Amino acid sequence: MIIDLKKSILSTQKQNTRNQNKLSAPDAENSNKGKFSMMTIVPIPSDSYKLGFIGAGKMAESIARGVIKSGLLPASQIRTAHLGYDRRTAFESFGVKVLDHNSQVVEDSDVVILSVKPQVVEGVVLQLRSLLSEKQLLVSVVAGVKLKDLQEWAGHSRFIRVMPNTPAAVGNAASVISLGAGATKDDGELISKLFGAIGKVWTADEKLFDAITGLSGSGPAYIYLAIEALADGGVAAGLPRDLALGLASQTLLQVLGAASMAVNTGKHPGQLKDDVASPGGTTIAGIHELEKAGFRGILMNAVVAASNRSRELSNN
């Protein structure tokens, strides 16, 4: 009986030790993760941070111009890199510091915005990986590239993905943001304020970004095409080209004002259309032709096609 009792005690002690080990391993891991996050996440000073662009294309230029125009940041706190004369001149014309290498931009920035083509973003981030740290907030405006991939390439997860569109330069951008795993609430507010200076900002789950790209990301191009088509219609109806293009452009500006009214009043676009289309009038005659040609379906198909292409890019 004494031997059986000793065996029972030893068995219980071993079981307790195994249970403690099972409990302590995850606790230790979580504790280390917590310490790591607390040590590495440094708040970005909202009034004095330096903003860097990796990529000096039209999107980066639109964002930079809009931010400066809004007064949120002075040009002296914004930098990018490019060796081409035209792009250097474009940024320098409104006071942005243009460096020779992307590495210089990263080393001199608190917030780094990736604004390059989807096909090259992986190589760009991997080249800069050794210079990136969680002291910096990384932001991507690259279409079709997911946060999980960006975080893996960069080596950390203090990332925010943003889908803006080109009206950023005139303060009318539509931007949607999604926070990465390591981005803080303060980081999100900082970027919302940054992109809020160039238009309206929404927050959404990243799984919606392909559809957002197809609608608001690519949407301005659809409108530019509509302006061109309206101008061509004016020419076909007998107007001089310059007058037709001016009237078409101004018509779309009037639509922008109407859209703002719709947002502010909650009025459905269909109601605004009905307000313009008098019974038996010229407008309803034109609308009839658009409907016969499948105008709505064409626009819907364009959004879906662009969304599908965004999904293809993200899968590749």
mmCIF file of C-alpha atoms in Angstrom:
data_model
loop_
_atom_site.group_PDB
_atom_site.id
_atom_site.type_symbol
_atom_site.label_atom_id
_atom_site.label_comp_id
_atom_site.label_asym_id
_atom_site.label_seq_id
_atom_site.Cartn_x
_atom_site.Cartn_y
_atom_site.Cartn_z
ATOM 1 C CA MET A 1 0.000 0.000 0.000
ATOM 2 C CA ILE A 2 2.883 2.379 0.799
ATOM 3 C CA ILE A 3 4.435 1.668 -2.641
ATOM 4 C CA ASP A 4 1.071 2.276 -4.347
ATOM 5 C CA LEU A 5 0.684 5.553 -2.434
ATOM 6 C CA LYS A 6 4.182 6.728 -3.495
ATOM 7 C CA LYS A 7 3.404 5.826 -7.122
ATOM 8 C CA SER A 8 0.154 7.783 -6.898
ATOM 9 C CA ILE A 9 1.907 10.872 -5.472
ATOM 10 C CA LEU A 10 4.665 10.733 -8.118
ATOM 11 C CA SER A 11 2.082 10.346 -10.887
ATOM 12 C CA THR A 12 0.127 13.358 -9.612
ATOM 13 C CA GLN A 13 3.298 15.483 -9.393
ATOM 14 C CA LYS A 14 4.274 14.614 -12.980
ATOM 15 C CA GLN A 15 0.792 15.448 -14.249
ATOM 16 C CA ASN A 16 0.843 18.800 -12.437
ATOM 17 C CA THR A 17 4.261 19.596 -13.953
ATOM 18 C CA ARG A 18 2.969 18.806 -17.454
ATOM 19 C CA ASN A 19 -0.088 20.990 -16.906
ATOM 20 C CA GLN A 20 2.087 23.868 -15.677
ATOM 21 C CA ASN A 21 4.305 23.574 -18.741
ATOM 22 C CA LYS A 22 1.279 23.640 -21.050
ATOM 23 C CA LEU A 23 0.015 26.781 -19.360
ATOM 24 C CA SER A 24 3.295 28.592 -18.972
ATOM 25 C CA ALA A 25 4.571 28.361 -22.579
ATOM 26 C CA PRO A 26 1.814 30.442 -24.215
ATOM 27 C CA ASP A 27 1.790 32.833 -21.243
ATOM 28 C CA ALA A 28 5.511 33.415 -21.651
ATOM 29 C CA GLU A 29 5.092 33.880 -25.407
ATOM 30 C CA ASN A 30 2.281 36.391 -24.944
ATOM 31 C CA SER A 31 4.308 38.197 -22.311
ATOM 32 C CA ASN A 32 7.249 38.490 -24.685
ATOM 33 C CA LYS A 33 4.981 39.707 -27.478
ATOM 34 C CA GLY A 34 3.568 42.350 -25.169
ATOM 35 C CA LYS A 35 7.024 43.511 -24.129
ATOM 36 C CA PHE A 36 8.127 43.612 -27.787
ATOM 37 C CA SER A 37 5.151 45.736 -28.799
ATOM 38 C CA MET A 38 5.565 48.115 -25.871
ATOM 39 C CA MET A 39 9.249 48.550 -26.617
ATOM 40 C CA THR A 40 8.980 49.098 -30.367
ATOM 41 C CA ILE A 41 5.745 51.045 -30.983
ATOM 42 C CA VAL A 42 6.647 54.716 -30.666
ATOM 43 C CA PRO A 43 3.859 57.301 -31.143
ATOM 44 C CA ILE A 44 4.274 59.500 -34.229
ATOM 45 C CA PRO A 45 4.253 63.225 -33.307
ATOM 46 C CA SER A 46 1.157 64.519 -35.107
ATOM 47 C CA ASP A 47 2.407 68.061 -35.621
ATOM 48 C CA SER A 48 6.060 67.560 -36.520
ATOM 49 C CA TYR A 49 6.421 64.220 -38.304
ATOM 50 C CA LYS A 50 8.312 63.857 -41.571
ATOM 51 C CA LEU A 51 6.398 62.332 -44.468
ATOM 52 C CA GLY A 52 8.246 60.333 -47.131
ATOM 53 C CA PHE A 53 7.046 58.939 -50.447
ATOM 54 C CA ILE A 54 8.579 55.849 -52.013
ATOM 55 C CA GLY A 55 7.585 56.447 -55.593
ATOM 56 C CA ALA A 56 7.321 59.887 -57.175
ATOM 57 C CA GLY A 57 4.470 59.311 -59.609
ATOM 58 C CA LYS A 58 1.193 61.134 -60.147
ATOM 59 C CA MET A 59 -0.538 59.641 -57.093
ATOM 60 C CA ALA A 60 2.272 60.663 -54.738
ATOM 61 C CA GLU A 61 2.293 64.111 -56.306
ATOM 62 C CA SER A 62 -1.483 64.458 -55.894
ATOM 63 C CA ILE A 63 -1.324 63.487 -52.219
ATOM 64 C CA ALA A 64 1.667 65.734 -51.508
ATOM 65 C CA ARG A 65 0.097 68.719 -53.261
ATOM 66 C CA GLY A 66 -3.189 68.196 -51.438
ATOM 67 C CA VAL A 67 -1.546 67.885 -48.016
ATOM 68 C CA ILE A 68 0.487 71.057 -48.539
ATOM 69 C CA LYS A 69 -2.480 72.976 -49.953
ATOM 70 C CA SER A 70 -4.594 72.007 -46.941
ATOM 71 C CA GLY A 71 -1.945 73.354 -44.555
ATOM 72 C CA LEU A 72 -1.663 70.065 -42.668
ATOM 73 C CA LEU A 73 2.076 69.784 -43.366
ATOM 74 C CA PRO A 74 4.573 72.228 -44.850
ATOM 75 C CA ALA A 75 6.559 71.184 -47.902
ATOM 76 C CA SER A 76 9.727 71.153 -45.779
ATOM 77 C CA GLN A 77 8.420 68.060 -43.936
ATOM 78 C CA ILE A 78 7.780 66.067 -47.113
ATOM 79 C CA ARG A 79 10.358 64.200 -49.175
ATOM 80 C CA THR A 80 10.619 61.711 -52.028
ATOM 81 C CA ALA A 81 13.313 60.304 -54.340
ATOM 82 C CA HIS A 82 13.708 60.229 -58.104
ATOM 83 C CA LEU A 83 16.531 60.573 -60.607
ATOM 84 C CA GLY A 84 14.403 61.705 -63.564
ATOM 85 C CA TYR A 85 14.409 65.412 -64.346
ATOM 86 C CA ASP A 86 10.657 65.738 -64.980
ATOM 87 C CA ARG A 87 9.559 64.104 -61.726
ATOM 88 C CA ARG A 88 12.201 65.906 -59.663
ATOM 89 C CA THR A 89 11.095 69.219 -61.151
ATOM 90 C CA ALA A 90 7.412 68.446 -60.518
ATOM 91 C CA PHE A 91 7.966 67.914 -56.776
ATOM 92 C CA GLU A 92 10.537 70.657 -56.343
ATOM 93 C CA SER A 93 8.132 73.131 -57.971
ATOM 94 C CA PHE A 94 5.979 73.088 -54.818
ATOM 95 C CA GLY A 95 8.805 72.812 -52.295
ATOM 96 C CA VAL A 96 9.166 69.074 -51.669
ATOM 97 C CA LYS A 97 12.682 67.804 -50.962
ATOM 98 C CA VAL A 98 13.757 65.335 -53.663
ATOM 99 C CA LEU A 99 16.527 62.887 -52.799
ATOM 100 C CA ASP A 100 18.472 60.484 -55.006
ATOM 101 C CA HIS A 101 17.644 57.168 -53.339
ATOM 102 C CA ASN A 102 14.655 55.561 -51.626
ATOM 103 C CA SER A 103 16.892 54.546 -48.727
ATOM 104 C CA GLN A 104 17.475 58.231 -47.961
ATOM 105 C CA VAL A 105 13.731 58.822 -47.832
ATOM 106 C CA VAL A 106 13.213 55.970 -45.351
ATOM 107 C CA GLU A 107 16.063 57.134 -43.117
ATOM 108 C CA ASP A 108 14.629 60.665 -43.015
ATOM 109 C CA SER A 109 10.901 59.900 -42.509
ATOM 110 C CA ASP A 110 8.540 59.002 -39.660
ATOM 111 C CA VAL A 111 5.671 58.055 -41.969
ATOM 112 C CA VAL A 112 6.564 56.283 -45.218
ATOM 113 C CA ILE A 113 3.975 56.049 -48.004
ATOM 114 C CA LEU A 114 4.540 53.358 -50.629
ATOM 115 C CA SER A 115 3.271 54.695 -53.946
ATOM 116 C CA VAL A 116 4.725 52.418 -56.622
ATOM 117 C CA LYS A 117 3.327 50.043 -59.243
ATOM 118 C CA PRO A 118 1.869 46.767 -57.884
ATOM 119 C CA GLN A 119 4.255 44.768 -60.053
ATOM 120 C CA VAL A 120 7.380 46.208 -58.377
ATOM 121 C CA VAL A 121 6.286 46.816 -54.786
ATOM 122 C CA GLU A 122 7.649 43.518 -53.441
ATOM 123 C CA GLY A 123 11.155 44.184 -54.735
ATOM 124 C CA VAL A 124 11.102 47.768 -53.485
ATOM 125 C CA VAL A 125 10.047 46.803 -49.960
ATOM 126 C CA LEU A 126 12.543 43.934 -49.764
ATOM 127 C CA GLN A 127 15.356 46.304 -50.773
ATOM 128 C CA LEU A 128 14.371 48.672 -47.953
ATOM 129 C CA ARG A 129 13.568 46.002 -45.355
ATOM 130 C CA SER A 130 16.804 46.380 -43.371
ATOM 131 C CA LEU A 131 16.089 50.106 -42.908
ATOM 132 C CA LEU A 132 12.465 49.726 -41.814
ATOM 133 C CA SER A 133 11.481 49.564 -38.153
ATOM 134 C CA GLU A 134 8.327 49.746 -36.068
ATOM 135 C CA LYS A 135 9.363 53.248 -35.046
ATOM 136 C CA GLN A 136 8.045 54.169 -38.473
ATOM 137 C CA LEU A 137 4.480 53.953 -39.688
ATOM 138 C CA LEU A 138 4.262 52.403 -43.153
ATOM 139 C CA VAL A 139 1.374 53.245 -45.462
ATOM 140 C CA SER A 140 0.561 51.623 -48.804
ATOM 141 C CA VAL A 141 -1.545 53.177 -51.557
ATOM 142 C CA VAL A 142 -0.601 50.362 -53.945
ATOM 143 C CA ALA A 143 -3.650 48.849 -55.633
ATOM 144 C CA GLY A 144 -4.312 45.146 -55.207
ATOM 145 C CA VAL A 145 -1.528 44.338 -52.714
ATOM 146 C CA LYS A 146 -2.676 42.895 -49.381
ATOM 147 C CA LEU A 147 -1.522 43.874 -45.913
ATOM 148 C CA LYS A 148 -0.360 40.351 -45.079
ATOM 149 C CA ASP A 149 2.081 40.435 -48.003
ATOM 150 C CA LEU A 150 3.282 43.962 -47.260
ATOM 151 C CA GLN A 151 3.868 43.055 -43.612
ATOM 152 C CA GLU A 152 5.774 39.915 -44.546
ATOM 153 C CA TRP A 153 8.045 41.758 -46.979
ATOM 154 C CA ALA A 154 8.679 44.645 -44.576
ATOM 155 C CA GLY A 155 9.352 42.408 -41.584
ATOM 156 C CA HIS A 156 6.832 44.126 -39.313
ATOM 157 C CA SER A 157 3.130 44.866 -39.138
ATOM 158 C CA ARG A 158 2.886 48.585 -38.330
ATOM 159 C CA PHE A 159 1.177 49.109 -41.658
ATOM 160 C CA ILE A 160 -1.924 50.891 -42.913
ATOM 161 C CA ARG A 161 -3.383 50.302 -46.344
ATOM 162 C CA VAL A 162 -5.146 53.202 -48.061
ATOM 163 C CA MET A 163 -7.105 53.317 -51.307
ATOM 164 C CA PRO A 164 -7.274 56.959 -52.429
ATOM 165 C CA ASN A 165 -8.052 58.373 -55.854
ATOM 166 C CA THR A 166 -6.490 61.128 -57.963
ATOM 167 C CA PRO A 167 -8.764 64.077 -57.016
ATOM 168 C CA ALA A 168 -6.476 64.291 -53.953
ATOM 169 C CA ALA A 169 -4.699 67.233 -55.622
ATOM 170 C CA VAL A 170 -7.867 69.363 -55.507
ATOM 171 C CA GLY A 171 -9.074 68.227 -52.090
ATOM 172 C CA ASN A 172 -11.848 65.948 -53.319
ATOM 173 C CA ALA A 173 -10.317 62.475 -52.882
ATOM 174 C CA ALA A 174 -12.273 59.489 -51.648
ATOM 175 C CA SER A 175 -9.956 57.407 -49.440
ATOM 176 C CA VAL A 176 -10.610 54.169 -47.577
ATOM 177 C CA ILE A 177 -8.196 52.896 -44.908
ATOM 178 C CA SER A 178 -7.587 49.544 -43.234
ATOM 179 C CA LEU A 179 -5.190 49.017 -40.312
ATOM 180 C CA GLY A 180 -2.551 46.298 -40.207
ATOM 181 C CA ALA A 181 -1.977 44.068 -37.188
ATOM 182 C CA GLY A 182 0.652 46.313 -35.593
ATOM 183 C CA ALA A 183 -0.929 49.696 -36.330
ATOM 184 C CA THR A 184 -2.363 51.482 -33.301
ATOM 185 C CA LYS A 185 -5.554 53.484 -32.933
ATOM 186 C CA ASP A 186 -3.426 56.641 -32.858
ATOM 187 C CA ASP A 187 -1.770 55.551 -36.116
ATOM 188 C CA GLY A 188 -5.196 55.180 -37.695
ATOM 189 C CA GLU A 189 -6.259 58.629 -36.522
ATOM 190 C CA LEU A 190 -3.035 60.159 -37.851
ATOM 191 C CA ILE A 191 -3.551 58.688 -41.325
ATOM 192 C CA SER A 192 -7.267 59.540 -41.296
ATOM 193 C CA LYS A 193 -6.304 63.142 -40.600
ATOM 194 C CA LEU A 194 -3.624 63.070 -43.308
ATOM 195 C CA PHE A 195 -5.950 61.778 -46.011
ATOM 196 C CA GLY A 196 -8.838 63.779 -44.578
ATOM 197 C CA ALA A 197 -6.886 66.877 -45.609
ATOM 198 C CA ILE A 198 -7.345 65.866 -49.259
ATOM 199 C CA GLY A 199 -10.949 64.655 -49.197
ATOM 200 C CA LYS A 200 -13.297 62.287 -47.397
ATOM 201 C CA VAL A 201 -12.082 59.209 -45.514
ATOM 202 C CA TRP A 202 -13.808 55.933 -44.709
ATOM 203 C CA THR A 203 -12.577 52.913 -42.739
ATOM 204 C CA ALA A 204 -13.402 49.436 -44.051
ATOM 205 C CA ASP A 205 -12.350 45.819 -43.797
ATOM 206 C CA GLU A 206 -9.537 45.012 -46.217
ATOM 207 C CA LYS A 207 -11.620 42.278 -47.884
ATOM 208 C CA LEU A 208 -13.672 45.071 -49.517
ATOM 209 C CA PHE A 209 -10.652 46.785 -51.083
ATOM 210 C CA ASP A 210 -10.873 45.131 -54.504
ATOM 211 C CA ALA A 211 -14.406 46.452 -54.947
ATOM 212 C CA ILE A 212 -13.347 49.848 -53.574
ATOM 213 C CA THR A 213 -10.534 49.936 -56.128
ATOM 214 C CA GLY A 214 -12.976 49.182 -58.947
ATOM 215 C CA LEU A 215 -15.380 51.932 -57.863
ATOM 216 C CA SER A 216 -13.565 54.894 -56.344
ATOM 217 C CA GLY A 217 -9.978 54.046 -57.245
ATOM 218 C CA SER A 218 -10.681 53.671 -60.956
ATOM 219 C CA GLY A 219 -13.861 55.781 -60.960
ATOM 220 C CA PRO A 220 -12.240 59.130 -61.858
ATOM 221 C CA ALA A 221 -11.052 57.642 -65.173
ATOM 222 C CA TYR A 222 -14.635 56.700 -66.007
ATOM 223 C CA ILE A 223 -15.674 60.304 -65.369
ATOM 224 C CA TYR A 224 -12.840 61.689 -67.521
ATOM 225 C CA LEU A 225 -14.021 59.398 -70.312
ATOM 226 C CA ALA A 226 -17.562 60.702 -69.812
ATOM 227 C CA ILE A 227 -16.320 64.309 -70.130
ATOM 228 C CA GLU A 228 -14.541 63.434 -73.370
ATOM 229 C CA ALA A 229 -17.616 61.635 -74.718
ATOM 230 C CA LEU A 230 -19.922 64.540 -73.822
ATOM 231 C CA ALA A 231 -17.552 66.933 -75.583
ATOM 232 C CA ASP A 232 -17.537 64.692 -78.660
ATOM 233 C CA GLY A 233 -21.341 64.735 -78.561
ATOM 234 C CA GLY A 234 -21.286 68.517 -78.478
ATOM 235 C CA VAL A 235 -19.009 68.593 -81.508
ATOM 236 C CA ALA A 236 -21.306 66.139 -83.306
ATOM 237 C CA ALA A 237 -24.201 68.487 -82.543
ATOM 238 C CA GLY A 238 -22.328 71.426 -84.107
ATOM 239 C CA LEU A 239 -20.320 73.036 -81.260
ATOM 240 C CA PRO A 240 -16.686 74.140 -81.653
ATOM 241 C CA ARG A 241 -14.295 71.722 -79.867
ATOM 242 C CA ASP A 242 -13.078 74.216 -77.237
ATOM 243 C CA LEU A 243 -16.598 75.285 -76.318
ATOM 244 C CA ALA A 244 -17.841 71.666 -76.194
ATOM 245 C CA LEU A 245 -14.981 70.574 -73.910
ATOM 246 C CA GLY A 246 -15.441 73.576 -71.626
ATOM 247 C CA LEU A 247 -19.180 72.963 -71.293
ATOM 248 C CA ALA A 248 -18.694 69.231 -70.702
ATOM 249 C CA SER A 249 -16.092 69.862 -67.989
ATOM 250 C CA GLN A 250 -18.259 72.486 -66.310
ATOM 251 C CA THR A 251 -21.250 70.137 -66.445
ATOM 252 C CA LEU A 252 -19.309 67.551 -64.474
ATOM 253 C CA LEU A 253 -18.298 70.238 -61.955
ATOM 254 C CA GLN A 254 -21.983 71.028 -61.527
ATOM 255 C CA VAL A 255 -22.576 67.326 -60.942
ATOM 256 C CA LEU A 256 -19.918 67.417 -58.214
ATOM 257 C CA GLY A 257 -21.891 70.150 -56.492
ATOM 258 C CA ALA A 258 -25.073 68.132 -56.888
ATOM 259 C CA ALA A 259 -23.353 65.057 -55.478
ATOM 260 C CA SER A 260 -22.280 67.073 -52.432
ATOM 261 C CA MET A 261 -25.873 68.170 -52.008
ATOM 262 C CA ALA A 262 -27.024 64.552 -52.253
ATOM 263 C CA VAL A 263 -24.564 63.511 -49.545
ATOM 264 C CA ASN A 264 -25.532 66.398 -47.266
ATOM 265 C CA THR A 265 -29.294 66.094 -47.738
ATOM 266 C CA GLY A 266 -29.566 62.322 -48.133
ATOM 267 C CA LYS A 267 -31.311 62.753 -51.465
ATOM 268 C CA HIS A 268 -31.113 59.738 -53.790
ATOM 269 C CA PRO A 269 -29.376 60.332 -57.153
ATOM 270 C CA GLY A 270 -32.550 59.157 -58.874
ATOM 271 C CA GLN A 271 -34.441 62.080 -57.317
ATOM 272 C CA LEU A 272 -31.802 64.533 -58.556
ATOM 273 C CA LYS A 273 -32.121 63.044 -62.055
ATOM 274 C CA ASP A 274 -35.922 63.348 -61.923
ATOM 275 C CA ASP A 275 -35.588 67.010 -60.878
ATOM 276 C CA VAL A 276 -33.698 67.731 -64.121
ATOM 277 C CA ALA A 277 -35.778 65.594 -66.504
ATOM 278 C CA SER A 278 -38.991 67.411 -67.423
ATOM 279 C CA PRO A 279 -41.869 65.405 -68.959
ATOM 280 C CA GLY A 280 -41.436 65.190 -72.725
ATOM 281 C CA GLY A 281 -38.290 67.336 -72.558
ATOM 282 C CA THR A 282 -34.784 67.195 -73.979
ATOM 283 C CA THR A 283 -33.154 65.570 -70.933
ATOM 284 C CA ILE A 284 -35.493 62.590 -70.745
ATOM 285 C CA ALA A 285 -34.979 62.071 -74.495
ATOM 286 C CA GLY A 286 -31.232 61.859 -73.904
ATOM 287 C CA ILE A 287 -31.687 59.576 -70.882
ATOM 288 C CA HIS A 288 -33.852 57.297 -73.019
ATOM 289 C CA GLU A 289 -30.939 56.838 -75.449
ATOM 290 C CA LEU A 290 -28.520 56.120 -72.597
ATOM 291 C CA GLU A 291 -30.865 53.475 -71.208
ATOM 292 C CA LYS A 292 -31.312 51.853 -74.635
ATOM 293 C CA ALA A 293 -27.516 51.624 -74.965
ATOM 294 C CA GLY A 294 -27.200 49.968 -71.542
ATOM 295 C CA PHE A 295 -25.468 52.918 -69.861
ATOM 296 C CA ARG A 296 -26.036 51.652 -66.322
ATOM 297 C CA GLY A 297 -24.924 48.138 -67.162
ATOM 298 C CA ILE A 298 -21.762 49.421 -68.861
ATOM 299 C CA LEU A 299 -20.743 51.374 -65.759
ATOM 300 C CA MET A 300 -21.546 48.422 -63.521
ATOM 301 C CA ASN A 301 -19.468 46.144 -65.745
ATOM 302 C CA ALA A 302 -16.560 48.596 -65.630
ATOM 303 C CA VAL A 303 -16.550 48.571 -61.828
ATOM 304 C CA VAL A 304 -16.742 44.775 -61.703
ATOM 305 C CA ALA A 305 -13.963 44.382 -64.307
ATOM 306 C CA ALA A 306 -11.640 46.737 -62.419
ATOM 307 C CA SER A 307 -12.466 44.950 -59.156
ATOM 308 C CA ASN A 308 -11.654 41.581 -60.710
ATOM 309 C CA ARG A 309 -8.349 42.910 -62.041
ATOM 310 C CA SER A 310 -7.490 44.211 -58.574
ATOM 311 C CA ARG A 311 -8.252 40.747 -57.192
ATOM 312 C CA GLU A 312 -6.001 39.158 -59.826
ATOM 313 C CA LEU A 313 -3.134 41.475 -58.877
ATOM 314 C CA SER A 314 -3.541 40.703 -55.197
ATOM 315 C CA ASN A 315 -3.534 36.948 -55.878
ATOM 316 C CA ASN A 316 -0.371 37.223 -57.954
#
